[in-house]
Coordinates of C-alpha atoms in Angstrom, one line a residue:
Chain A
X1 CA -19.1 20.7 3.1
X2 CA -21.4 18.3 5.0
X3 CA -24.8 17.7 6.5
X4 CA -26.4 16.2 9.6
X5 CA -26.9 12.8 7.9
X6 CA -23.2 12.4 7.1
X7 CA -21.5 13.3 10.3
X8 CA -21.3 9.7 11.6
X9 CA -20.8 7.9 8.4
X10 CA -18.4 10.3 6.6
X11 CA -17.3 13.5 8.3
X12 CA -16.2 11.7 11.4
X13 CA -13.5 9.9 9.4
X14 CA -12.3 13.2 7.9
X15 CA -12.0 14.6 11.4
X16 CA -10.0 11.5 12.4
X17 CA -7.6 11.8 9.4
X18 CA -6.7 14.9 7.3
X19 CA -8.8 17.6 8.9
X20 CA -6.3 18.3 11.7
X21 CA -3.6 19.1 9.1
X22 CA -5.5 22.2 8.0
X23 CA -4.5 25.4 9.7
X24 CA -8.2 25.7 10.4
X25 CA -11.1 23.3 9.6
X26 CA -14.8 24.3 9.4
X27 CA -17.5 21.8 8.9
X28 CA -20.3 23.5 7.0
X29 CA -23.8 22.2 7.5
X30 CA -27.4 23.4 7.7
X31 CA -27.4 22.8 11.5
X32 CA -25.0 23.9 14.2
X33 CA -23.8 21.0 16.3
X34 CA -21.1 20.0 18.8
X35 CA -19.3 18.1 16.1
X36 CA -18.6 21.0 15.7
X37 CA -20.5 22.1 12.6
X38 CA -21.4 25.6 11.5
X39 CA -25.1 26.1 10.9
X40 CA -25.7 28.0 7.7
X41 CA -29.0 29.4 6.6
X42 CA -29.7 26.7 4.0
X43 CA -31.6 23.4 3.7
X44 CA -30.0 20.1 2.8
X45 CA -30.1 18.5 -0.6
X46 CA -28.0 18.3 -3.8
X47 CA -30.0 21.2 -5.3
X48 CA -29.1 23.3 -2.4
X49 CA -25.3 22.7 -2.7
X50 CA -24.5 26.0 -4.4
X51 CA -26.5 28.0 -1.9
X52 CA -24.6 26.2 0.9
X53 CA -21.3 27.0 -0.8
X54 CA -22.2 30.7 -1.2
X55 CA -23.3 30.9 2.4
X56 CA -20.1 29.1 3.5
X57 CA -17.8 31.5 1.8
X58 CA -19.9 34.4 3.1
X59 CA -19.6 33.0 6.6
X60 CA -15.8 32.6 6.3
X61 CA -15.4 36.1 4.9
X62 CA -17.5 37.5 7.7
X63 CA -15.9 35.6 10.6
X64 CA -12.4 34.7 9.5
X65 CA -11.4 37.2 6.9
X66 CA -7.9 37.7 8.3
X67 CA -7.2 34.1 9.2
X68 CA -6.3 32.7 5.9
X69 CA -4.2 33.0 2.7
X70 CA -6.2 30.3 0.9
X71 CA -9.5 28.7 1.4
X72 CA -10.0 25.0 0.4
X73 CA -13.5 23.8 -0.2
X74 CA -13.9 20.0 -0.1
X75 CA -16.7 17.5 0.3
X76 CA -17.2 15.0 3.0
X77 CA -16.1 12.3 0.7
X78 CA -12.9 14.0 -0.4
X79 CA -9.4 12.8 0.9
X80 CA -6.9 15.7 0.9
X81 CA -3.1 15.7 1.5
X82 CA -2.7 19.1 3.1
X83 CA 1.1 19.1 2.8
X84 CA 0.8 18.7 -1.0
X85 CA -1.7 21.4 -1.2
X86 CA 0.7 23.7 0.7
X87 CA 3.4 22.7 -1.7
X88 CA 1.2 23.4 -4.8
X89 CA 0.4 26.8 -3.4
X90 CA 3.8 27.7 -2.1
X91 CA 4.8 29.3 -5.4
X92 CA 1.6 31.2 -5.7
X93 CA 0.6 34.6 -4.4
X94 CA -2.6 34.7 -2.3
X95 CA -3.0 38.4 -3.0
X96 CA -3.7 37.6 -6.6
X97 CA -7.1 36.6 -7.9
X98 CA -6.5 32.9 -8.6
X99 CA -8.0 29.5 -7.7
X100 CA -6.8 25.9 -8.2
X101 CA -8.3 22.5 -8.6
X102 CA -9.1 19.9 -11.3
X103 CA -9.7 22.1 -14.3
X104 CA -12.7 21.2 -16.4
X105 CA -13.4 22.7 -19.9
X106 CA -17.1 22.8 -20.7
X107 CA -19.7 25.5 -19.9
X108 CA -17.3 28.2 -18.7
X109 CA -15.0 29.7 -21.3
X110 CA -12.0 29.8 -19.1
X111 CA -12.9 26.5 -17.5
X112 CA -13.9 25.8 -13.9
X113 CA -12.8 23.5 -11.1
X114 CA -14.4 20.2 -10.2
X115 CA -16.3 20.5 -7.0
X116 CA -15.7 16.9 -5.8
X117 CA -12.0 17.1 -6.2
X118 CA -11.9 20.2 -4.1
X119 CA -10.8 23.6 -5.1
X120 CA -8.8 26.3 -3.3
X121 CA -9.3 30.1 -3.6
X122 CA -6.8 32.7 -2.9
X123 CA -7.6 35.4 -0.3
X124 CA -8.3 37.8 -3.2
X125 CA -10.4 35.3 -5.0
X126 CA -12.6 34.9 -1.9
X127 CA -12.9 38.6 -1.6
X128 CA -14.0 38.9 -5.2
X129 CA -16.5 36.1 -4.9
X130 CA -18.2 37.8 -2.0
X131 CA -18.1 41.1 -3.8
X132 CA -19.7 39.4 -6.9
X133 CA -22.7 38.4 -4.8
X134 CA -22.8 41.7 -3.0
X135 CA -22.9 43.6 -6.3
X136 CA -25.2 41.0 -7.9
X137 CA -22.6 40.5 -10.6
X138 CA -22.8 36.8 -9.5
X139 CA -26.1 35.1 -8.8
X140 CA -27.5 31.7 -8.0
X141 CA -28.2 31.1 -11.7
X142 CA -27.7 27.3 -11.4
X143 CA -27.7 24.5 -8.9
X144 CA -24.5 23.1 -10.3
X145 CA -22.2 24.4 -7.6
X146 CA -18.8 23.9 -9.3
X147 CA -19.8 25.2 -12.6
X148 CA -21.7 28.2 -11.2
X149 CA -18.9 29.2 -8.9
X150 CA -16.5 28.8 -11.9
X151 CA -18.7 31.2 -13.9
X152 CA -18.6 33.7 -11.0
X153 CA -14.8 33.4 -10.9
X154 CA -14.7 34.2 -14.6
X155 CA -17.0 37.2 -14.2
X156 CA -14.9 38.6 -11.3
X157 CA -11.6 38.2 -13.1
X158 CA -10.3 35.3 -11.0
X159 CA -7.9 33.2 -13.0
X160 CA -8.1 29.4 -13.1
X161 CA -4.6 28.1 -12.2
X162 CA -2.9 25.0 -13.5
X163 CA -2.4 22.6 -10.6
X164 CA -0.4 20.0 -12.4
X165 CA 3.0 19.1 -11.1
X166 CA 6.3 19.7 -12.9
X167 CA 5.8 16.5 -14.8
X168 CA 2.4 17.5 -15.9
X169 CA 0.6 15.1 -13.6
X170 CA -2.7 16.0 -12.0
X171 CA -2.9 16.7 -8.3
X172 CA -6.6 17.0 -7.8
X173 CA -8.7 14.0 -8.7
X174 CA -12.6 13.8 -8.9
X175 CA -12.5 10.0 -8.5
X176 CA -10.7 7.4 -6.5
X177 CA -7.2 6.3 -7.5
X178 CA -8.2 3.0 -9.1
X179 CA -10.2 4.9 -11.7
X180 CA -7.1 6.5 -13.2
X181 CA -4.1 4.3 -12.2
X182 CA -5.1 1.0 -13.9
X183 CA -3.2 0.8 -17.2
X184 CA -5.5 0.6 -20.1
X185 CA -4.7 0.1 -23.8
X186 CA -4.8 3.4 -25.7
X187 CA -8.4 4.4 -26.2
X188 CA -10.7 7.3 -26.8
X189 CA -11.2 9.4 -23.7
X190 CA -13.5 7.6 -21.3
X191 CA -16.6 9.5 -20.0
X192 CA -15.1 10.4 -16.7
X193 CA -12.2 12.2 -18.4
X194 CA -14.3 14.0 -21.0
X195 CA -14.5 17.3 -19.1
X196 CA -10.7 17.6 -18.5
X197 CA -9.2 20.8 -19.6
X198 CA -5.7 19.5 -20.0
X199 CA -5.2 16.3 -21.9
X200 CA -5.7 13.6 -19.3
X201 CA -3.5 10.6 -18.9
X202 CA -4.5 7.1 -17.8
X203 CA -2.2 4.7 -16.0
X204 CA 0.6 5.7 -13.7
X205 CA 1.1 9.1 -15.4
X206 CA -2.4 10.2 -14.3
X207 CA -1.5 11.2 -10.8
X208 CA 1.3 13.2 -9.1
X209 CA 3.3 11.7 -6.3
X210 CA 2.3 14.8 -4.5
X211 CA -1.4 14.3 -5.2
X212 CA -3.7 16.8 -3.3
X213 CA -7.0 15.0 -3.4
X214 CA -9.1 12.0 -4.3
X215 CA -12.9 12.0 -4.3
X216 CA -15.7 9.5 -3.6
X217 CA -13.6 8.3 -0.7
X218 CA -15.6 6.7 2.1
X219 CA -14.7 5.4 5.5
X220 CA -12.4 2.4 4.9
X221 CA -10.8 4.0 1.9
X222 CA -10.3 7.2 3.8
X223 CA -8.2 5.4 6.4
X224 CA -6.5 3.3 3.7
X225 CA -5.3 6.4 1.8
X226 CA -4.2 7.9 5.1
X227 CA -2.2 4.8 5.8
X228 CA -0.7 4.6 2.4
X229 CA 0.2 8.3 2.3
X230 CA 1.4 8.9 5.8
X231 CA 2.4 5.5 7.3
X232 CA 3.3 2.7 5.0
X233 CA 6.5 3.3 3.1
X234 CA 9.3 1.3 1.4
X235 CA 12.4 1.6 3.7
X236 CA 15.3 3.3 2.1
X237 CA 13.6 3.7 -1.3
X238 CA 14.9 6.5 -3.5
X239 CA 11.7 8.0 -5.0
X240 CA 11.9 8.7 -8.7
X241 CA 10.0 12.0 -8.4
X242 CA 11.8 15.0 -6.8
X243 CA 10.1 18.2 -7.9
X244 CA 12.8 20.4 -6.3
X245 CA 15.7 18.7 -8.1
X246 CA 17.5 20.5 -10.9
X247 CA 16.6 18.0 -13.6
X248 CA 12.9 18.3 -13.2
X249 CA 13.0 22.1 -13.1
X250 CA 14.1 22.1 -16.7
X251 CA 11.0 20.3 -17.8
X252 CA 8.4 22.8 -18.9
X253 CA 4.8 22.5 -17.9
X254 CA 2.6 23.2 -20.8
X255 CA -0.5 25.2 -20.1
X256 CA -2.1 25.1 -23.5
X257 CA -5.1 22.7 -23.6
X258 CA -4.9 20.0 -26.3
X259 CA -8.0 19.7 -28.4
X260 CA -10.0 16.6 -27.5
Chain B
X1 CA 18.8 -71.9 34.1
X2 CA 18.1 -72.4 30.4
X3 CA 14.3 -72.2 30.8
X4 CA 14.7 -68.9 32.8
X5 CA 17.0 -67.6 30.1
X6 CA 14.7 -68.5 27.3
X7 CA 11.8 -66.8 29.0
X8 CA 14.0 -63.8 29.4
X9 CA 14.9 -64.0 25.8
X10 CA 11.3 -64.3 24.8
X11 CA 10.5 -61.4 27.0
X12 CA 13.3 -59.4 25.4
X13 CA 12.2 -60.4 21.9
X14 CA 8.6 -59.5 22.6
X15 CA 9.6 -56.2 24.2
X16 CA 11.8 -55.5 21.3
X17 CA 9.1 -56.2 18.7
X18 CA 6.7 -54.1 20.7
X19 CA 9.1 -51.2 20.8
X20 CA 9.8 -51.5 17.1
X21 CA 6.0 -51.5 16.4
X22 CA 5.6 -48.4 18.6
X23 CA 8.4 -46.6 16.9
X24 CA 7.1 -47.5 13.4
X25 CA 3.7 -46.3 14.4
X26 CA 5.3 -43.2 15.8
X27 CA 6.9 -42.3 12.5
X28 CA 3.5 -42.4 10.9
X29 CA 2.0 -39.7 13.1
X30 CA 2.1 -36.1 12.1
X31 CA 3.5 -35.4 15.5
X32 CA 7.1 -34.5 15.9
X33 CA 10.0 -36.5 17.3
X34 CA 11.2 -34.3 20.1
X35 CA 14.6 -32.9 19.5
X36 CA 16.8 -31.3 22.2
X37 CA 16.0 -27.8 20.9
X38 CA 12.3 -27.8 21.5
X39 CA 12.6 -29.1 25.1
X40 CA 12.9 -25.4 25.7
X41 CA 10.2 -24.1 23.4
X42 CA 10.3 -20.4 23.0
X43 CA 8.1 -18.2 20.8
X44 CA 10.6 -17.0 18.3
X45 CA 10.4 -13.4 17.0
X46 CA 12.5 -11.7 14.5
X47 CA 12.5 -7.9 14.7
X48 CA 13.7 -5.4 12.2
X49 CA 16.8 -3.6 13.3
X50 CA 16.3 -0.4 15.2
X51 CA 18.0 2.8 14.0
X52 CA 20.3 2.5 17.0
X53 CA 21.4 -0.9 15.9
X54 CA 22.0 0.4 12.4
X55 CA 23.9 3.5 13.6
X56 CA 26.3 1.2 15.3
X57 CA 27.3 0.1 11.8
X58 CA 29.7 2.4 10.0
X59 CA 28.6 4.1 6.8
X60 CA 30.7 1.9 4.5
X61 CA 29.2 -1.1 6.3
X62 CA 25.7 0.2 5.7
X63 CA 26.4 0.8 2.0
X64 CA 27.8 -2.6 1.7
X65 CA 24.8 -4.0 3.3
X66 CA 22.3 -2.2 1.0
X67 CA 23.9 -4.0 -1.9
X68 CA 24.5 -7.2 -0.1
X69 CA 20.9 -8.0 0.9
X70 CA 19.6 -9.5 -2.3
X71 CA 16.4 -11.4 -2.6
X72 CA 15.4 -14.3 -4.9
X73 CA 11.7 -14.4 -5.2
X74 CA 10.0 -17.8 -5.7
X75 CA 6.6 -17.0 -7.1
X76 CA 4.3 -20.0 -7.3
X77 CA 1.8 -19.5 -10.1
X78 CA -0.9 -21.3 -12.0
X79 CA -2.1 -20.6 -15.6
X80 CA -5.7 -20.6 -14.5
X81 CA -5.1 -17.4 -12.5
X82 CA -3.1 -15.7 -15.2
X83 CA -4.1 -12.2 -14.3
X84 CA -2.5 -12.5 -10.8
X85 CA 0.7 -13.8 -12.4
X86 CA 0.9 -10.9 -14.8
X87 CA 0.1 -8.5 -12.0
X88 CA 2.9 -9.8 -9.7
X89 CA 5.3 -9.6 -12.6
X90 CA 4.3 -6.0 -13.3
X91 CA 4.2 -4.8 -9.7
X92 CA 6.1 -6.1 -6.7
X93 CA 8.0 -8.8 -8.6
X94 CA 10.1 -6.0 -10.2
X95 CA 11.6 -5.2 -6.8
X96 CA 13.1 -8.6 -6.3
X97 CA 16.7 -8.9 -7.3
X98 CA 15.5 -12.0 -9.2
X99 CA 11.9 -13.0 -9.6
X100 CA 11.3 -16.5 -10.9
X101 CA 7.9 -17.9 -11.6
X102 CA 7.2 -21.5 -10.9
X103 CA 4.2 -23.0 -12.5
X104 CA 2.3 -26.2 -12.2
X105 CA 2.2 -26.4 -16.0
X106 CA 3.5 -24.3 -18.8
X107 CA 1.6 -21.3 -20.1
X108 CA 2.3 -19.7 -23.5
X109 CA 1.5 -16.2 -22.3
X110 CA 4.1 -16.0 -19.5
X111 CA 7.5 -17.3 -18.8
X112 CA 7.9 -19.7 -15.9
X113 CA 9.7 -22.7 -14.8
X114 CA 7.4 -25.6 -15.6
X115 CA 7.3 -27.9 -12.6
X116 CA 4.9 -30.2 -14.4
X117 CA 3.2 -31.0 -11.1
X118 CA -0.2 -30.6 -9.5
X119 CA 0.5 -31.6 -5.9
X120 CA 1.1 -28.5 -3.8
X121 CA 3.8 -29.8 -1.6
X122 CA 5.6 -31.4 -4.5
X123 CA 5.5 -28.1 -6.4
X124 CA 7.0 -26.2 -3.5
X125 CA 9.6 -28.9 -3.0
X126 CA 10.7 -28.7 -6.6
X127 CA 10.6 -25.0 -6.8
X128 CA 12.8 -24.6 -3.7
X129 CA 15.3 -27.1 -5.0
X130 CA 15.4 -25.2 -8.3
X131 CA 15.8 -21.9 -6.5
X132 CA 18.7 -23.3 -4.5
X133 CA 20.4 -24.6 -7.6
X134 CA 20.0 -21.3 -9.4
X135 CA 20.4 -18.8 -6.7
X136 CA 23.8 -17.5 -7.9
X137 CA 25.0 -15.2 -5.2
X138 CA 21.6 -14.3 -3.8
X139 CA 21.3 -15.3 -0.2
X140 CA 17.7 -14.6 0.8
X141 CA 14.6 -16.3 -0.6
X142 CA 11.0 -15.1 -0.5
X143 CA 8.3 -17.6 -1.4
X144 CA 4.9 -16.4 -2.3
X145 CA 1.9 -16.8 -4.4
X146 CA 0.9 -14.0 -6.7
X147 CA -2.2 -13.3 -4.6
X148 CA 0.2 -11.8 -2.1
X149 CA 1.6 -8.3 -2.4
X150 CA 5.1 -7.7 -1.1
X151 CA 7.3 -4.7 -0.4
X152 CA 10.7 -6.2 -0.9
X153 CA 12.6 -3.2 0.5
X154 CA 11.0 -3.7 3.8
X155 CA 11.9 -7.4 3.7
X156 CA 15.5 -6.4 3.1
X157 CA 15.3 -4.1 6.0
X158 CA 14.0 -6.9 8.3
X159 CA 16.9 -9.2 7.4
X160 CA 19.5 -6.6 7.0
X161 CA 21.6 -7.4 10.0
X162 CA 21.1 -11.1 9.9
X163 CA 23.6 -13.5 8.4
X164 CA 22.1 -15.6 5.7
X165 CA 24.7 -18.3 6.5
X166 CA 22.6 -18.8 9.6
X167 CA 19.3 -20.6 9.3
X168 CA 16.3 -18.3 9.2
X169 CA 12.7 -19.1 8.4
X170 CA 10.5 -16.1 8.9
X171 CA 7.0 -14.9 8.3
X172 CA 3.7 -14.8 10.1
X173 CA 3.9 -17.8 12.4
X174 CA 0.9 -20.0 13.2
X175 CA 0.6 -23.0 15.5
X176 CA -0.8 -26.4 14.8
X177 CA -0.5 -28.6 17.8
X178 CA 3.2 -28.6 18.6
X179 CA 4.2 -27.5 15.1
X180 CA 4.9 -23.8 14.6
X181 CA 4.9 -22.9 10.9
X182 CA 5.0 -19.9 8.7
X183 CA 1.7 -19.1 7.0
X184 CA 2.1 -19.4 3.2
X185 CA -0.5 -16.8 2.3
X186 CA 1.5 -14.0 3.9
X187 CA 4.8 -15.0 2.4
X188 CA 7.8 -17.2 3.6
X189 CA 11.3 -15.9 4.0
X190 CA 14.3 -18.4 4.0
X191 CA 17.9 -17.6 4.4
X192 CA 20.5 -19.4 2.2
X193 CA 21.5 -21.7 5.1
X194 CA 17.9 -22.7 5.8
X195 CA 17.4 -23.5 2.2
X196 CA 20.6 -25.4 2.1
X197 CA 19.5 -27.5 5.0
X198 CA 16.1 -28.0 3.5
X199 CA 17.5 -29.2 0.1
X200 CA 19.7 -31.6 2.1
X201 CA 16.8 -33.1 4.0
X202 CA 14.9 -33.5 0.8
X203 CA 17.2 -36.4 0.1
X204 CA 15.7 -38.1 3.1
X205 CA 12.5 -39.5 1.8
X206 CA 11.5 -40.6 5.3
X207 CA 11.8 -37.3 7.0
X208 CA 10.8 -35.2 4.1
X209 CA 9.0 -37.0 1.4
X210 CA 8.4 -35.3 -2.0
X211 CA 4.9 -36.4 -1.9
X212 CA 2.9 -36.1 1.3
X213 CA 1.8 -39.3 2.9
X214 CA -1.9 -39.7 1.8
X215 CA -3.0 -40.8 5.2
X216 CA -1.8 -37.8 7.1
X217 CA -1.6 -35.3 4.3
X218 CA -0.4 -32.0 5.6
X219 CA -0.7 -28.7 3.9
X220 CA 2.5 -27.7 2.2
X221 CA 3.2 -24.9 4.6
X222 CA 3.1 -27.4 7.5
X223 CA 5.1 -29.9 5.6
X224 CA 7.8 -27.3 5.0
X225 CA 7.9 -26.4 8.7
X226 CA 8.3 -30.1 9.6
X227 CA 11.1 -30.7 7.1
X228 CA 12.9 -27.6 8.4
X229 CA 12.4 -28.6 12.0
X230 CA 14.2 -31.8 11.3
X231 CA 17.2 -29.8 10.3
X232 CA 17.0 -27.6 13.4
X233 CA 15.3 -24.6 11.7
X234 CA 12.4 -23.1 13.5
X235 CA 9.7 -20.6 12.4
X236 CA 10.2 -17.0 13.6
X237 CA 7.5 -14.3 13.5
X238 CA 8.5 -11.2 11.6
X239 CA 7.5 -8.0 13.4
X240 CA 8.6 -4.4 13.7
X241 CA 10.2 -2.7 16.7
X242 CA 6.7 -2.2 18.3
X243 CA 5.8 -5.8 17.9
X244 CA 3.4 -5.3 15.0
X245 CA 3.3 -8.1 12.5
X246 CA 5.0 -7.4 9.2
X247 CA 3.5 -10.3 7.3
X248 CA -0.3 -10.0 6.7
X249 CA -2.6 -12.5 5.2
X250 CA -5.3 -9.9 4.8
X251 CA -5.6 -6.8 2.7
X252 CA -5.1 -3.3 3.9
X253 CA -8.8 -2.6 3.6
X254 CA -9.7 -5.7 5.5
X255 CA -7.3 -4.8 8.4
X256 CA -8.7 -1.3 8.5
X257 CA -12.2 -2.7 8.7
X258 CA -11.2 -4.8 11.6
X259 CA -9.8 -1.7 13.3
X260 CA -13.0 0.2 12.6
X261 CA -15.3 -2.5 14.0
X262 CA -13.2 -2.6 17.2
X263 CA -13.8 1.1 17.5
X264 CA -10.1 1.8 17.8
X265 CA -9.2 5.3 18.8
X266 CA -6.7 5.5 16.0
X267 CA -7.7 3.2 13.2
X268 CA -4.5 3.7 11.1
X269 CA -2.1 3.4 14.0
X270 CA -3.8 0.2 15.1
X271 CA -3.9 -1.3 11.7
X272 CA -0.6 -2.2 10.4
X273 CA 3.1 -1.5 10.5
X274 CA 4.7 1.4 8.7
X275 CA 7.2 -1.1 7.4
X276 CA 4.8 -3.9 6.5
X277 CA 6.2 -6.5 4.2
X278 CA 3.1 -8.3 2.9
X279 CA -0.6 -8.1 2.4
X280 CA -2.8 -10.6 0.8
X281 CA -6.3 -11.0 -0.6
X282 CA -6.2 -8.0 -2.9
X283 CA -7.4 -7.9 -6.5
X284 CA -4.9 -7.2 -9.3
X285 CA -6.3 -3.6 -9.7
X286 CA -5.8 -3.0 -5.9
X287 CA -2.2 -4.1 -6.3
X288 CA -1.7 -1.5 -9.0
X289 CA -3.1 1.1 -6.6
X290 CA -0.7 -0.3 -3.9
X291 CA 2.3 0.4 -6.2
X292 CA 1.2 4.0 -6.3
X293 CA 0.3 4.2 -2.7
X294 CA 3.6 2.6 -1.5
X295 CA 6.2 3.8 -4.0
X296 CA 4.8 7.2 -5.0
X297 CA 2.0 8.9 -3.0
X298 CA 3.5 10.8 -0.1
X299 CA 3.2 14.2 1.6
X300 CA 5.8 16.7 0.5
X301 CA 8.3 17.5 3.1
X302 CA 8.1 14.3 5.0
X303 CA 11.7 12.9 4.7
X304 CA 13.2 10.0 6.4
X305 CA 16.8 9.6 7.1
X306 CA 17.0 6.0 6.3
X307 CA 20.4 4.3 6.7
X308 CA 20.1 2.5 3.4
X309 CA 19.4 3.3 -0.2
X310 CA 17.3 1.1 -2.5
X311 CA 17.1 2.2 -6.0
X312 CA 14.0 2.0 -8.1
X313 CA 14.0 -0.8 -10.6
X314 CA 14.9 -0.1 -14.2
X315 CA 12.3 0.1 -16.9
X316 CA 9.4 0.4 -14.6
X317 CA 6.7 3.1 -14.8
X318 CA 4.4 2.4 -11.8
X319 CA 6.8 3.0 -8.9

């Protein structure tokens, strides 16, 4: 999701990094350009974000209905590792009504997915979202895009999935890595973790090796994450985390939320 | 005859004194006495072995090498920057086979060899001597300050096929007049033989004084290069198979900014090597993020068929 003002400063760097790993990438804006951007029937502005999202999904459903199994919505300041998204979704069925992201607890009974961290809807979930608006079961009742979409998901019977890895580490992150990774002495939940549905962790356990996204990532950091993810590596290093190995499969992934 | 002879003798004496004066003056300049080796001055490069070179080694040889390349890290700290010290210890220091901290003065909070010394060159001098005396069976030495971040596995890969019984002095090379030296900030690599020769020349207070001459005080990195040069050891630039430098005195972010301002077509490709060994100028928090970025964050399904295996360190949670 982007706009004319951000193409040079933000979206350009997404196009230069992770966008090409998507099977298909669409840059949603209020204006059609040669970037290329899709011009949706909206105006720019934070209070228009949910309208833009609704129109974006409607556009995709109208023009690309048979081109996808999953649809990822991300912002122009989100860094995404597409291979890890593929991996997270590989065990899921796109024909089922389900969506994944960083699950938040408040406002919506079943929880909702953080907008900034990016969320991904199954084919069926997209169909139900469109149907919701067609049948006026879902409306633009709030400008808070992620929460409002989450409410629509609940209304339309779309299940919020658990995107954590086999060690219970989060894969979608609404903030940059330094927010979570720095070890802190045990403390009460800081403000940026207050919404988390599953009990959050600070320090190295915060984040999966196969992380899918970070948010609030701008130009230099975008390339830096690209370099750290895809280029720089320790030669010969035997990584500790191997999700497919027999040992880790035996570890169960709890889905019950822990009370805050 | 006698008068001619005495003039000749006077001339000889004068000439002799003049020469002596000249050579004495010469030894006070920071310039180098030329040795046979640098009549043919080449820009020395050390490249990491290519996969072809490695494949020429048999599997048992490769396994033997994985365990054989062991690194003693000489980390030069100061109590006034305690947080960097603690960070180095908690991050990249764990990947050294042995990491020893050498401090200018003792600090209660962290364990270090107290050099009881403020002069930079004297500190380095003492630390290297101590490292040599305590190296056990470790044959490679990496010298850095805790403001540097290092990926020791990539260092091991660089020196993999090199014999530590040969003299090696590797890093990011810089030139100062005729002197080529390894930049301290991006880390210095010494083989056992290079260190042995260095410790030997330390005994020579003329060639390699423990305290820099106050008139021509050289930085410790240049002093090191000079002492090594006396022993026939020359600085070599560490680079990958594409010629990209492996030792960086800047942070990843800074190098990327450079690429962006140059409007490179591929900012990441142009930035830095995939097997980079050092970066510098990062904050302690950034170093924690580097541990995650280097040792954990990766795309599922991208596997490398490396010829060596380096195991993760024991008792560590951030790699």
